[in-house]
Amino acid sequence: MIEFIAENLAPIMFLSLIVFMLIGYPVAFSLAANGLLFFVIGVELAPYSDSINLSWPLLNALPDRFWGVMSNDTLLAIPFFTFMGIVLEKSGMAEDLLDTIGQLFGPVRGGLAYAVIFVGALLAATTGVVAASVIAMGLISLPIMLRYGYDRSIASGVIAASGTLAQIIPPSLVLIVLADQLGRSVGDMYAGALIPGLVLTGLYMGYVLLMSFLKREAMPALPLEARTLGSGVTSLLVALVVAFAFAYAAHVLLSPTYGPDADILGGTCGVAFIYVVALIDRATKLNMMSRLAQQVIIVLIPPLALIFLVLGTIFLGIATPTEGGAMGAVGALVMAGAKGRLSMEVIRSALAATTRLSAFVLFILIGARVFSLTFYGVNGHIWVEHLLTAMPGGETGFLIAVNALVFFLAFFLDFFELAFIIVPLLAPAADKLGIDLIWFGVLLGINMQTSFMHPPFGFALFYLRSVAPKIPYLDRLTGKMTPPVTTGQIYWGAVPFVCIQILMVALTIMFPQMVMHYKGDGAVVDPNTIKIEVPGFGTNGGGLSLPGGLQLPSGNPLDGTKPADPAAAPPMNDLSAPPSFK
């Protein structure tokens, strides 16, 4: 019996960890306690199994492992992006965006749902924090959607799903953690995840479009009296044409000086020009633009500029993700100050929330280091690798099994917990099968996104439940009594979007180029085709003869070999004359 336990200590340890977490112990302490407990057991059982490589001196490695966590520069991006997102959420940017985009899409059936998805993608690209996005959109847009007759399940599902886009659209926090755990560049992970994130946003909008035809009464257009900014789409289109013309002129003017960079500089000039014109038009009341065009330009351009400041500099190689996060944090402070909403209370609450999240991540990572020390000591990584690589179907079977495992564990575990516990076990097997780890990481990130939407444990559903009305309330604008949103309606609204996320996982497997474009279009050189030829001496030895035919003499005086007949030897050029290069 003891021999059996010793030989199977790795699976017993893994199952024990799951039991610890299901009982309800905090994940960080479950990891550390499980690791230390099985370290003691492993040391005692080491004489009974050759697969256990544990001894008491191995504990001396823990301080070095903890120091490796503390000194990891990549993880510095997490507090920067968290602080940026919370400051932006406190600055009222989400409220302004939802109001403006809702007015822009208002005349369209399902327009408010489109606006929520569009703003969710923008918030994802600026905040990267799911909780902030879901709570902000739940507080602002849910009452408006209920006021104008939206189906409660559809409205709840759209808000929760749009908030989870912060999981996969850069600068996502989970992508930072995945890149760190996989040992890959955060910039590459961001570049690989961008297109899948945009495709997923398009699938969400496609679902809203489909439902607007199937259930026309479930998502009506905004009534005319609710469109406070009036019409003015034509004015907005004219403004965009003017901005494009100005950008093209700037590009032509700057091309001789800046070359390829003139594209970006010209576009920046065009955007800045139309933004300044909108500000002047509003301040002077010239009314060159409609109110709608003014509001869209003034509200949209600052967050788009912040996105370019953060992601643009990372993708262009100007800044690292940590530096991009720092610039984003400063940009968020500037935007909040420009709106007059920057105060010590905002900074204090943002710092407190950032500290809590960063400490949460750090403690889980330290616990994972303790767990992995023991798990690797009992050859658990080899057990997992053999288990996964032996799956029928090769690479395809491995991907199906891994995604099914992550999807199931997402019912119970948060994405940070999945990233720190499961990913380090899966990465070696994926690497051994020849799977690109950036693509594998993005695939897992999309799958982990479902952890926020799973009924009944999805965190996005909990966030929305916390701000959705639980009892009937009196609408302040219409004066009518509005029924509450039930937990069942929130759960049923999430189900279609979980299915869309699973579809996105399948599309990423079927079309890997959506992610693999991060490698660029450069030609790949096969090292096996490279040949190195070492030149010899003389005309017969490979061509390293000196100019003018100056060569080593024939024969070898060291072994007594006589030189060849001088008459037959090549004539030596007169060194007094310039050498011939013919």
Coordinates of C-alpha atoms in Angstrom, one line a residue:
M1 CA 0.0 0.0 0.0
I2 CA 2.8 2.4 0.9
E3 CA 4.6 1.6 -2.4
F4 CA 1.4 2.3 -4.3
I5 CA 1.0 5.7 -2.7
A6 CA 4.6 6.5 -3.3
E7 CA 4.4 5.6 -7.0
N8 CA 1.2 7.7 -7.4
L9 CA 2.0 10.6 -5.2
A10 CA 1.7 13.2 -8.1
P11 CA -2.0 12.4 -9.0
I12 CA -2.9 12.1 -5.3
M13 CA -1.3 15.6 -4.7
F14 CA -3.2 17.1 -7.6
L15 CA -6.6 15.7 -6.4
S16 CA -5.9 16.8 -2.9
L17 CA -5.4 20.4 -4.1
I18 CA -8.8 20.3 -5.8
V19 CA -10.4 19.0 -2.6
F20 CA -8.7 21.8 -0.6
M21 CA -10.2 24.5 -3.0
L22 CA -13.6 22.9 -3.1
I23 CA -13.8 22.9 0.7
G24 CA -13.4 26.7 0.4
Y25 CA -9.9 27.5 1.5
P26 CA -8.2 30.5 -0.2
V27 CA -6.4 29.4 -3.3
A28 CA -3.0 30.9 -2.3
F29 CA -3.0 29.2 1.1
S30 CA -4.3 25.9 -0.4
L31 CA -1.4 25.9 -2.8
A32 CA 1.2 26.6 -0.2
A33 CA -0.3 24.2 2.4
N34 CA -0.7 21.4 -0.1
G35 CA 2.9 21.8 -1.3
L36 CA 4.4 21.8 2.2
L37 CA 2.2 18.9 3.4
F38 CA 3.1 16.7 0.5
F39 CA 6.8 17.7 0.7
V40 CA 6.8 16.1 4.2
I41 CA 5.0 13.0 2.9
G42 CA 7.3 12.9 -0.1
V43 CA 10.5 13.0 2.0
E44 CA 9.2 10.1 4.1
L45 CA 8.1 8.0 1.1
A46 CA 11.2 8.7 -1.0
P47 CA 12.9 5.4 -0.1
Y48 CA 9.9 3.5 -1.5
S49 CA 9.9 5.1 -5.0
D50 CA 12.5 6.1 -7.5
S51 CA 10.2 8.8 -8.9
I52 CA 10.4 10.9 -5.7
N53 CA 13.3 13.3 -5.7
L54 CA 12.6 15.2 -2.4
S55 CA 14.9 15.8 0.6
W56 CA 15.0 18.3 3.4
P57 CA 17.8 20.5 1.9
L58 CA 15.6 21.2 -1.1
L59 CA 13.6 23.6 1.1
N60 CA 16.5 25.9 0.9
A61 CA 15.5 26.6 -2.7
L62 CA 12.2 28.3 -1.6
P63 CA 13.8 31.8 -0.8
D64 CA 15.3 31.9 -4.3
R65 CA 11.9 31.0 -5.8
F66 CA 10.2 33.7 -3.8
W67 CA 12.8 36.2 -4.9
G68 CA 12.3 35.2 -8.5
V69 CA 8.6 36.2 -8.1
M70 CA 9.3 39.5 -6.4
S71 CA 11.9 40.5 -9.0
N72 CA 9.8 39.7 -12.0
D73 CA 9.7 42.9 -14.1
T74 CA 6.9 41.6 -16.4
L75 CA 4.4 41.4 -13.5
L76 CA 4.9 45.2 -12.9
A77 CA 2.5 45.8 -15.7
I78 CA -0.4 44.4 -13.6
P79 CA -0.5 47.2 -11.1
F80 CA 0.0 49.8 -13.8
F81 CA -2.9 48.6 -16.0
T82 CA -5.1 48.1 -12.9
F83 CA -4.5 51.6 -11.7
M84 CA -5.1 53.0 -15.2
G85 CA -8.4 51.1 -15.5
I86 CA -9.8 52.2 -12.1
V87 CA -8.9 55.8 -12.6
L88 CA -10.6 55.8 -16.0
E89 CA -13.7 54.2 -14.4
K90 CA -13.7 56.8 -11.7
S91 CA -13.3 59.6 -14.2
G92 CA -16.7 58.9 -15.8
M93 CA -15.3 57.9 -19.1
A94 CA -17.6 54.8 -19.3
E95 CA -20.6 57.0 -18.6
D96 CA -19.7 59.5 -21.3
L97 CA -19.0 56.8 -23.9
L98 CA -22.2 54.8 -23.2
D99 CA -24.3 58.0 -23.4
T100 CA -22.7 59.2 -26.6
I101 CA -22.5 55.9 -28.5
G102 CA -26.0 55.0 -27.3
Q103 CA -27.2 58.2 -29.0
L104 CA -25.3 57.4 -32.1
F105 CA -26.7 53.9 -32.5
G106 CA -30.1 54.9 -31.0
P107 CA -32.2 55.0 -34.2
V108 CA -31.2 51.4 -35.0
R109 CA -33.1 48.4 -33.6
G110 CA -30.9 47.0 -30.9
G111 CA -28.8 50.1 -31.0
L112 CA -28.3 50.2 -27.2
A113 CA -26.9 46.6 -27.3
Y114 CA -24.5 47.6 -30.1
A115 CA -23.4 50.6 -28.0
V116 CA -22.8 48.4 -25.0
I117 CA -20.6 46.0 -27.0
F118 CA -18.7 48.8 -28.7
V119 CA -18.1 50.6 -25.4
G120 CA -17.2 47.2 -23.8
A121 CA -14.4 46.7 -26.4
L122 CA -13.2 50.3 -25.9
L123 CA -13.1 49.9 -22.1
A124 CA -11.3 46.5 -22.5
A125 CA -8.6 48.3 -24.6
T126 CA -8.2 51.0 -21.9
T127 CA -9.0 49.4 -18.6
G128 CA -8.3 45.7 -18.9
V129 CA -10.3 45.1 -15.8
V130 CA -13.5 43.0 -16.0
A131 CA -15.1 44.1 -12.7
A132 CA -14.8 47.8 -13.6
S133 CA -16.3 47.3 -17.1
V134 CA -19.2 45.2 -16.0
I135 CA -20.1 47.3 -13.0
A136 CA -19.9 50.6 -14.9
M137 CA -22.0 49.4 -17.8
G138 CA -24.5 47.7 -15.4
L139 CA -25.0 50.9 -13.5
I140 CA -25.3 53.1 -16.5
S141 CA -26.8 51.2 -19.4
L142 CA -29.0 48.5 -17.7
P143 CA -31.6 51.0 -16.4
I144 CA -31.8 52.7 -19.8
M145 CA -32.2 49.4 -21.6
L146 CA -35.0 48.4 -19.1
R147 CA -36.6 51.8 -19.5
Y148 CA -37.1 51.3 -23.2
G149 CA -38.3 47.8 -23.2
Y150 CA -35.3 45.6 -23.7
D151 CA -35.6 41.9 -22.9
R152 CA -34.0 41.4 -19.5
S153 CA -32.0 38.3 -20.4
I154 CA -30.6 39.8 -23.6
A155 CA -29.7 43.0 -21.8
S156 CA -28.0 41.2 -18.9
G157 CA -26.1 38.8 -21.2
V158 CA -24.9 41.7 -23.5
I159 CA -23.6 43.7 -20.5
A160 CA -21.8 40.8 -18.8
A161 CA -20.3 39.4 -22.0
S162 CA -19.1 42.9 -23.2
G163 CA -17.3 43.4 -19.8
T164 CA -15.4 40.1 -20.2
L165 CA -13.8 41.4 -23.4
A166 CA -11.3 42.9 -21.1
Q167 CA -10.0 39.3 -20.7
I168 CA -8.8 38.9 -24.3
I169 CA -8.4 42.4 -25.8
P170 CA -5.0 43.9 -24.9
P171 CA -4.0 45.2 -22.4
S172 CA -5.6 42.3 -20.6
L173 CA -4.2 41.3 -17.2
V174 CA -4.6 37.6 -17.9
L175 CA -2.5 37.9 -21.1
I176 CA 0.3 39.3 -18.9
V177 CA 0.1 36.4 -16.5
L178 CA -0.1 33.8 -19.4
A179 CA 2.9 35.3 -21.1
D180 CA 4.9 35.1 -17.8
Q181 CA 3.8 31.5 -17.1
L182 CA 4.6 30.4 -20.7
G183 CA 7.9 32.2 -20.8
R184 CA 7.0 34.3 -23.8
S185 CA 6.9 38.0 -24.6
V186 CA 3.9 40.0 -23.4
G187 CA 4.1 42.1 -26.6
D188 CA 3.8 39.0 -28.8
M189 CA 0.9 37.8 -26.6
Y190 CA -0.8 41.2 -27.1
A191 CA -0.2 41.1 -30.9
G192 CA -1.5 37.6 -31.2
A193 CA -4.7 38.2 -29.1
L194 CA -5.7 41.4 -30.9
I195 CA -7.5 39.9 -33.9
P196 CA -9.3 37.1 -32.0
G197 CA -10.5 39.8 -29.6
L198 CA -11.9 41.9 -32.4
V199 CA -13.5 38.8 -34.1
L200 CA -15.2 37.9 -30.8
T201 CA -16.6 41.5 -30.6
G202 CA -17.9 41.0 -34.1
L203 CA -19.6 37.7 -33.1
Y204 CA -21.3 39.4 -30.2
M205 CA -22.6 42.1 -32.5
G206 CA -23.7 39.4 -35.0
Y207 CA -25.7 37.7 -32.2
V208 CA -27.5 41.0 -31.4
L209 CA -28.2 41.5 -35.1
L210 CA -29.7 38.0 -35.4
M211 CA -31.9 38.6 -32.3
S212 CA -33.0 41.9 -33.6
F213 CA -34.7 40.0 -36.5
L214 CA -35.9 37.0 -34.5
K215 CA -37.2 38.9 -31.5
R216 CA -37.9 42.4 -32.8
E217 CA -39.9 43.5 -29.7
A218 CA -37.0 42.4 -27.4
M219 CA -34.6 45.3 -28.4
P220 CA -36.5 48.3 -29.8
A221 CA -34.8 51.5 -31.2
L222 CA -34.6 54.5 -29.0
P223 CA -37.8 56.7 -29.3
L224 CA -37.3 60.1 -30.8
E225 CA -37.7 62.0 -27.5
A226 CA -34.9 60.0 -26.0
R227 CA -32.4 61.2 -28.6
T228 CA -31.2 64.3 -26.7
L229 CA -28.3 64.9 -29.1
G230 CA -30.6 64.9 -32.1
S231 CA -29.6 63.7 -35.5
G232 CA -26.4 64.6 -37.2
V233 CA -24.8 61.5 -38.7
T234 CA -24.2 63.3 -42.0
S235 CA -22.3 66.0 -40.2
L236 CA -20.1 63.4 -38.5
L237 CA -19.4 61.7 -41.8
V238 CA -18.3 65.1 -43.3
A239 CA -16.0 65.7 -40.3
L240 CA -14.4 62.3 -40.8
V241 CA -13.8 63.1 -44.5
V242 CA -12.2 66.4 -43.6
A243 CA -10.0 64.7 -41.0
F244 CA -9.0 62.0 -43.5
A245 CA -8.1 64.8 -46.1
F246 CA -6.0 66.7 -43.5
A247 CA -4.3 63.4 -42.5
Y248 CA -3.5 62.6 -46.2
A249 CA -2.1 66.1 -46.8
A250 CA 0.1 65.9 -43.7
H251 CA 1.3 62.4 -44.8
V252 CA 2.3 63.8 -48.3
L253 CA 4.1 66.8 -46.6
L254 CA 5.9 64.7 -44.0
S255 CA 6.9 61.7 -46.3
P256 CA 10.2 63.2 -47.6
T257 CA 11.4 63.8 -44.1
Y258 CA 10.0 60.9 -42.0
G259 CA 9.6 58.2 -44.6
P260 CA 7.5 55.2 -43.3
D261 CA 6.7 57.0 -40.1
A262 CA 4.7 59.6 -42.1
D263 CA 1.6 57.4 -42.1
I264 CA 1.3 57.4 -38.3
L265 CA 2.3 61.1 -38.0
G266 CA -0.2 62.1 -40.7
G267 CA -3.0 60.1 -39.0
T268 CA -2.2 61.7 -35.7
C269 CA -2.3 65.2 -37.3
G270 CA -5.7 64.5 -38.8
V271 CA -7.2 63.2 -35.6
A272 CA -5.7 66.1 -33.6
F273 CA -7.0 68.6 -36.2
I274 CA -10.6 67.4 -36.1
Y275 CA -10.5 67.2 -32.3
V276 CA -9.3 70.8 -31.9
V277 CA -12.0 71.9 -34.5
A278 CA -14.7 70.2 -32.4
L279 CA -13.5 71.9 -29.2
I280 CA -13.4 75.3 -30.9
D281 CA -16.8 74.8 -32.5
R282 CA -18.4 73.9 -29.1
A283 CA -16.6 76.7 -27.2
T284 CA -17.5 79.4 -29.8
K285 CA -20.9 78.0 -30.6
L286 CA -20.2 78.4 -34.4
N287 CA -22.3 75.2 -35.0
M288 CA -20.2 74.1 -37.9
M289 CA -20.9 70.5 -36.7
S290 CA -24.0 69.0 -35.3
R291 CA -24.2 68.4 -31.5
L292 CA -24.0 64.6 -32.1
A293 CA -20.8 65.0 -34.2
Q294 CA -19.2 67.3 -31.6
Q295 CA -20.0 64.9 -28.8
V296 CA -18.8 61.8 -30.6
I297 CA -15.5 63.4 -31.6
I298 CA -14.8 64.9 -28.2
V299 CA -15.7 61.8 -26.2
L300 CA -14.2 59.1 -28.5
I301 CA -10.8 60.6 -29.4
P302 CA -9.2 60.8 -25.8
P303 CA -9.7 57.1 -25.1
L304 CA -8.6 56.2 -28.6
A305 CA -5.5 58.3 -28.1
L306 CA -4.8 56.5 -24.8
I307 CA -5.2 53.1 -26.6
F308 CA -2.6 54.2 -29.2
L309 CA -0.3 55.5 -26.4
V310 CA -0.4 52.2 -24.6
L311 CA -0.8 49.5 -27.4
G312 CA 0.7 51.5 -30.3
T313 CA 4.0 52.1 -28.5
I314 CA 4.1 48.4 -27.5
F315 CA 3.4 47.1 -31.0
L316 CA 5.8 49.5 -32.6
G317 CA 8.5 48.4 -30.2
I318 CA 9.0 51.8 -28.7
A319 CA 8.0 50.7 -25.2
T320 CA 7.8 47.5 -23.2
P321 CA 4.4 46.4 -21.8
T322 CA 5.5 47.6 -18.3
E323 CA 6.5 51.0 -19.7
G324 CA 3.3 51.1 -21.7
G325 CA 1.3 50.5 -18.5
A326 CA 3.2 53.3 -16.8
M327 CA 2.4 55.7 -19.6
G328 CA -1.3 54.5 -19.6
A329 CA -1.5 55.2 -15.8
V330 CA -0.2 58.8 -16.4
G331 CA -2.5 59.2 -19.3
A332 CA -5.5 58.1 -17.2
L333 CA -4.6 60.7 -14.6
V334 CA -4.3 63.4 -17.3
M335 CA -7.7 62.4 -18.7
A336 CA -9.4 62.4 -15.3
G337 CA -7.8 65.8 -14.5
A338 CA -9.0 67.3 -17.8
K339 CA -12.6 66.2 -16.9
G340 CA -12.2 67.8 -13.5
R341 CA -12.8 64.5 -11.8
L342 CA -9.3 63.9 -10.4
S343 CA -9.3 64.1 -6.6
M344 CA -7.4 62.6 -3.7
E345 CA -10.3 60.3 -3.0
V346 CA -10.2 58.9 -6.6
I347 CA -6.4 58.4 -6.3
R348 CA -6.8 56.8 -2.8
S349 CA -9.5 54.3 -3.9
A350 CA -7.6 53.5 -7.1
L351 CA -4.4 52.8 -5.2
A352 CA -6.3 50.7 -2.6
A353 CA -7.9 48.5 -5.3
T354 CA -4.6 48.2 -7.2
T355 CA -2.8 47.1 -4.0
R356 CA -5.5 44.5 -3.2
L357 CA -5.4 43.0 -6.7
S358 CA -1.6 43.0 -6.9
A359 CA -1.3 41.4 -3.5
F360 CA -3.9 38.8 -4.6
V361 CA -1.8 37.9 -7.7
L362 CA 1.5 37.8 -5.8
F363 CA 0.2 35.6 -3.0
I364 CA -1.2 33.1 -5.5
L365 CA 2.1 33.1 -7.4
I366 CA 4.1 32.5 -4.2
G367 CA 1.7 29.6 -3.2
A368 CA 2.1 28.2 -6.7
R369 CA 5.9 28.3 -6.3
V370 CA 5.7 26.2 -3.1
F371 CA 3.3 23.8 -4.8
S372 CA 5.4 23.4 -7.9
L373 CA 8.6 22.7 -5.9
T374 CA 7.0 19.6 -4.4
F375 CA 5.0 18.7 -7.5
Y376 CA 8.1 18.7 -9.7
G377 CA 10.0 16.8 -6.9
V378 CA 7.5 13.9 -7.2
N379 CA 7.8 14.0 -11.1
G380 CA 4.3 15.4 -11.4
H381 CA 5.2 17.4 -14.5
I382 CA 6.3 14.1 -16.2
W383 CA 3.0 12.5 -15.1
V384 CA 1.0 15.3 -16.6
E385 CA 3.1 15.4 -19.8
H386 CA 2.8 11.7 -20.4
L387 CA -1.0 11.9 -19.6
L388 CA -1.5 14.6 -22.2
T389 CA 0.8 13.6 -24.9
A390 CA -0.6 10.1 -24.9
M391 CA -4.1 11.5 -25.8
P392 CA -5.5 9.9 -29.0
G393 CA -5.6 12.2 -32.0
G394 CA -2.2 13.8 -31.5
E395 CA -2.1 17.5 -31.4
T396 CA -5.9 17.8 -32.1
G397 CA -6.8 15.4 -29.4
F398 CA -4.5 17.2 -27.0
L399 CA -6.1 20.6 -27.8
I400 CA -9.6 19.2 -27.4
A401 CA -8.8 17.5 -24.0
V402 CA -7.0 20.6 -22.7
N403 CA -9.8 23.0 -23.6
A404 CA -12.4 20.7 -22.2
L405 CA -10.4 20.5 -18.9
V406 CA -10.0 24.3 -18.7
F407 CA -13.7 24.8 -19.6
F408 CA -14.7 22.4 -16.7
L409 CA -12.3 23.9 -14.2
A410 CA -13.5 27.4 -15.1
F411 CA -16.7 26.5 -13.3
F412 CA -14.8 26.6 -10.0
L413 CA -11.6 28.5 -10.5
D414 CA -10.8 32.1 -11.3
F415 CA -8.7 32.9 -14.3
F416 CA -5.7 33.8 -12.2
E417 CA -5.9 30.5 -10.4
L418 CA -6.2 28.7 -13.7
A419 CA -3.2 30.6 -15.1
F420 CA -1.0 29.8 -12.1
I421 CA -2.0 26.2 -11.4
I422 CA -3.0 24.6 -14.7
V423 CA -0.9 26.5 -17.4
P424 CA 2.5 25.6 -16.0
L425 CA 1.5 21.9 -16.2
L426 CA 0.1 22.2 -19.7
A427 CA 2.9 24.2 -21.3
P428 CA 5.6 21.5 -21.4
A429 CA 3.3 19.0 -23.1
A430 CA 2.2 21.6 -25.6
D431 CA 5.8 22.6 -26.4
K432 CA 6.8 18.9 -26.8
L433 CA 4.0 18.5 -29.4
G434 CA 5.4 21.4 -31.3
I435 CA 2.5 23.8 -30.5
D436 CA 3.4 27.5 -30.7
L437 CA 3.1 28.7 -27.1
I438 CA 1.8 32.2 -28.0
W439 CA -1.1 30.6 -30.0
F440 CA -1.6 28.2 -27.1
G441 CA -1.7 31.0 -24.6
V442 CA -4.3 33.0 -26.6
L443 CA -6.4 29.9 -27.0
L444 CA -6.4 29.3 -23.3
G445 CA -7.1 33.0 -22.7
I446 CA -10.3 32.8 -24.8
N447 CA -11.3 29.6 -23.0
M448 CA -10.6 31.2 -19.5
Q449 CA -12.9 34.0 -20.5
T450 CA -15.8 31.6 -20.0
S451 CA -14.9 31.4 -16.3
F452 CA -16.5 34.9 -16.0
M453 CA -19.7 33.8 -17.7
H454 CA -20.4 30.3 -16.4
P455 CA -23.7 30.0 -14.5
P456 CA -23.8 29.8 -11.6
F457 CA -20.2 30.8 -10.6
G458 CA -19.3 33.4 -13.2
F459 CA -17.7 36.5 -11.6
A460 CA -19.1 38.8 -14.3
L461 CA -22.6 37.5 -13.4
F462 CA -21.9 38.2 -9.7
Y463 CA -20.7 41.8 -10.6
L464 CA -23.9 42.4 -12.6
R465 CA -26.1 40.9 -9.9
S466 CA -24.6 43.3 -7.4
V467 CA -25.7 46.4 -9.4
A468 CA -28.9 45.1 -11.1
P469 CA -32.2 46.0 -9.4
K470 CA -33.4 43.2 -7.0
I471 CA -36.8 44.7 -6.2
P472 CA -39.3 46.8 -8.2
Y473 CA -38.2 50.4 -8.5
L474 CA -39.7 53.7 -9.7
D475 CA -38.0 54.9 -12.9
R476 CA -36.9 58.5 -12.3
L477 CA -37.5 59.6 -15.9
T478 CA -40.8 57.9 -16.8
G479 CA -42.3 57.7 -13.3
K480 CA -43.3 54.1 -14.0
M481 CA -42.8 51.1 -11.7
T482 CA -40.1 48.9 -13.3
P483 CA -39.9 45.1 -12.4
P484 CA -36.5 43.9 -11.1
V485 CA -34.0 41.7 -12.9
T486 CA -33.9 38.1 -11.5
T487 CA -30.8 36.0 -11.1
G488 CA -32.4 33.4 -13.5
Q489 CA -32.7 36.1 -16.2
I490 CA -29.0 37.0 -15.8
Y491 CA -28.0 33.3 -16.0
W492 CA -30.1 32.6 -19.1
G493 CA -28.8 35.7 -20.7
A494 CA -25.2 34.5 -20.3
V495 CA -25.7 31.1 -21.9
P496 CA -25.7 32.2 -25.6
F497 CA -22.5 34.2 -25.0
V498 CA -20.8 31.2 -23.4
C499 CA -21.7 29.3 -26.6
I500 CA -20.2 32.1 -28.7
Q501 CA -17.0 32.0 -26.6
I502 CA -16.8 28.2 -27.2
L503 CA -17.3 28.9 -30.9
M504 CA -14.4 31.4 -30.8
V505 CA -12.2 28.7 -29.3
A506 CA -13.0 26.4 -32.2
L507 CA -12.4 29.2 -34.8
T508 CA -9.0 29.9 -33.2
I509 CA -8.1 26.2 -33.6
M510 CA -9.4 26.1 -37.1
F511 CA -7.7 29.3 -38.2
P512 CA -4.5 29.7 -36.3
Q513 CA -3.3 32.5 -38.5
M514 CA -5.6 34.8 -36.6
V515 CA -2.9 34.6 -33.8
M516 CA 0.2 33.5 -35.8
H517 CA 0.3 36.8 -37.7
Y518 CA 2.4 38.1 -34.7
K519 CA 5.4 36.5 -36.3
G520 CA 5.2 38.8 -39.3
D521 CA 5.8 38.0 -42.9
G522 CA 9.6 37.7 -42.8
A523 CA 11.1 34.7 -44.6
V524 CA 11.9 31.8 -42.3
V525 CA 15.4 30.4 -42.7
D526 CA 15.8 26.6 -42.2
P527 CA 19.1 26.1 -40.3
N528 CA 19.6 22.7 -42.0
T529 CA 20.0 24.5 -45.4
I530 CA 22.8 26.7 -44.2
K531 CA 26.2 25.7 -45.6
I532 CA 29.5 27.1 -44.5
E533 CA 32.5 26.5 -46.9
V534 CA 36.0 27.1 -45.6
P535 CA 38.2 28.4 -48.4
G536 CA 41.5 26.7 -49.1
F537 CA 44.8 28.0 -50.3
G538 CA 45.9 28.4 -53.8
T539 CA 44.1 28.0 -57.1
N540 CA 43.3 24.3 -56.4
G541 CA 42.4 24.7 -52.8
G542 CA 39.2 26.8 -52.9
G543 CA 40.4 30.2 -54.1
L544 CA 42.3 31.8 -51.2
S545 CA 45.1 32.7 -53.5
L546 CA 46.6 36.1 -52.9
P547 CA 46.2 38.9 -55.5
G548 CA 48.6 38.6 -58.4
G549 CA 48.9 34.8 -58.1
L550 CA 51.0 34.9 -54.9
Q551 CA 50.5 31.3 -53.6
L552 CA 52.2 28.9 -51.2
P553 CA 55.0 27.0 -52.8
S554 CA 54.4 23.5 -53.9
G555 CA 56.0 20.6 -52.1
N556 CA 56.6 20.3 -48.4
P557 CA 60.1 21.1 -47.2
L558 CA 59.3 19.7 -43.8
D559 CA 59.1 16.1 -45.1
G560 CA 61.8 16.5 -47.8
T561 CA 59.5 16.7 -50.7
K562 CA 61.1 18.7 -53.6
P563 CA 59.3 21.5 -55.2
A564 CA 57.8 20.9 -58.6
D565 CA 59.7 21.8 -61.8
P566 CA 60.1 25.6 -61.9
A567 CA 59.3 25.5 -65.6
A568 CA 55.9 23.8 -64.8
A569 CA 55.2 26.0 -61.8
P570 CA 53.0 29.1 -62.4
P571 CA 55.2 32.2 -63.0
M572 CA 55.6 34.5 -60.0
N573 CA 54.7 38.1 -60.8
D574 CA 57.3 40.8 -60.3
L575 CA 56.5 42.2 -56.8
S576 CA 57.9 45.5 -57.8
A577 CA 55.0 46.1 -60.1
P578 CA 51.4 46.6 -59.0
P579 CA 49.6 43.2 -58.5
S580 CA 47.2 42.1 -61.2
F581 CA 43.6 41.4 -60.1
K582 CA 42.6 39.7 -63.3

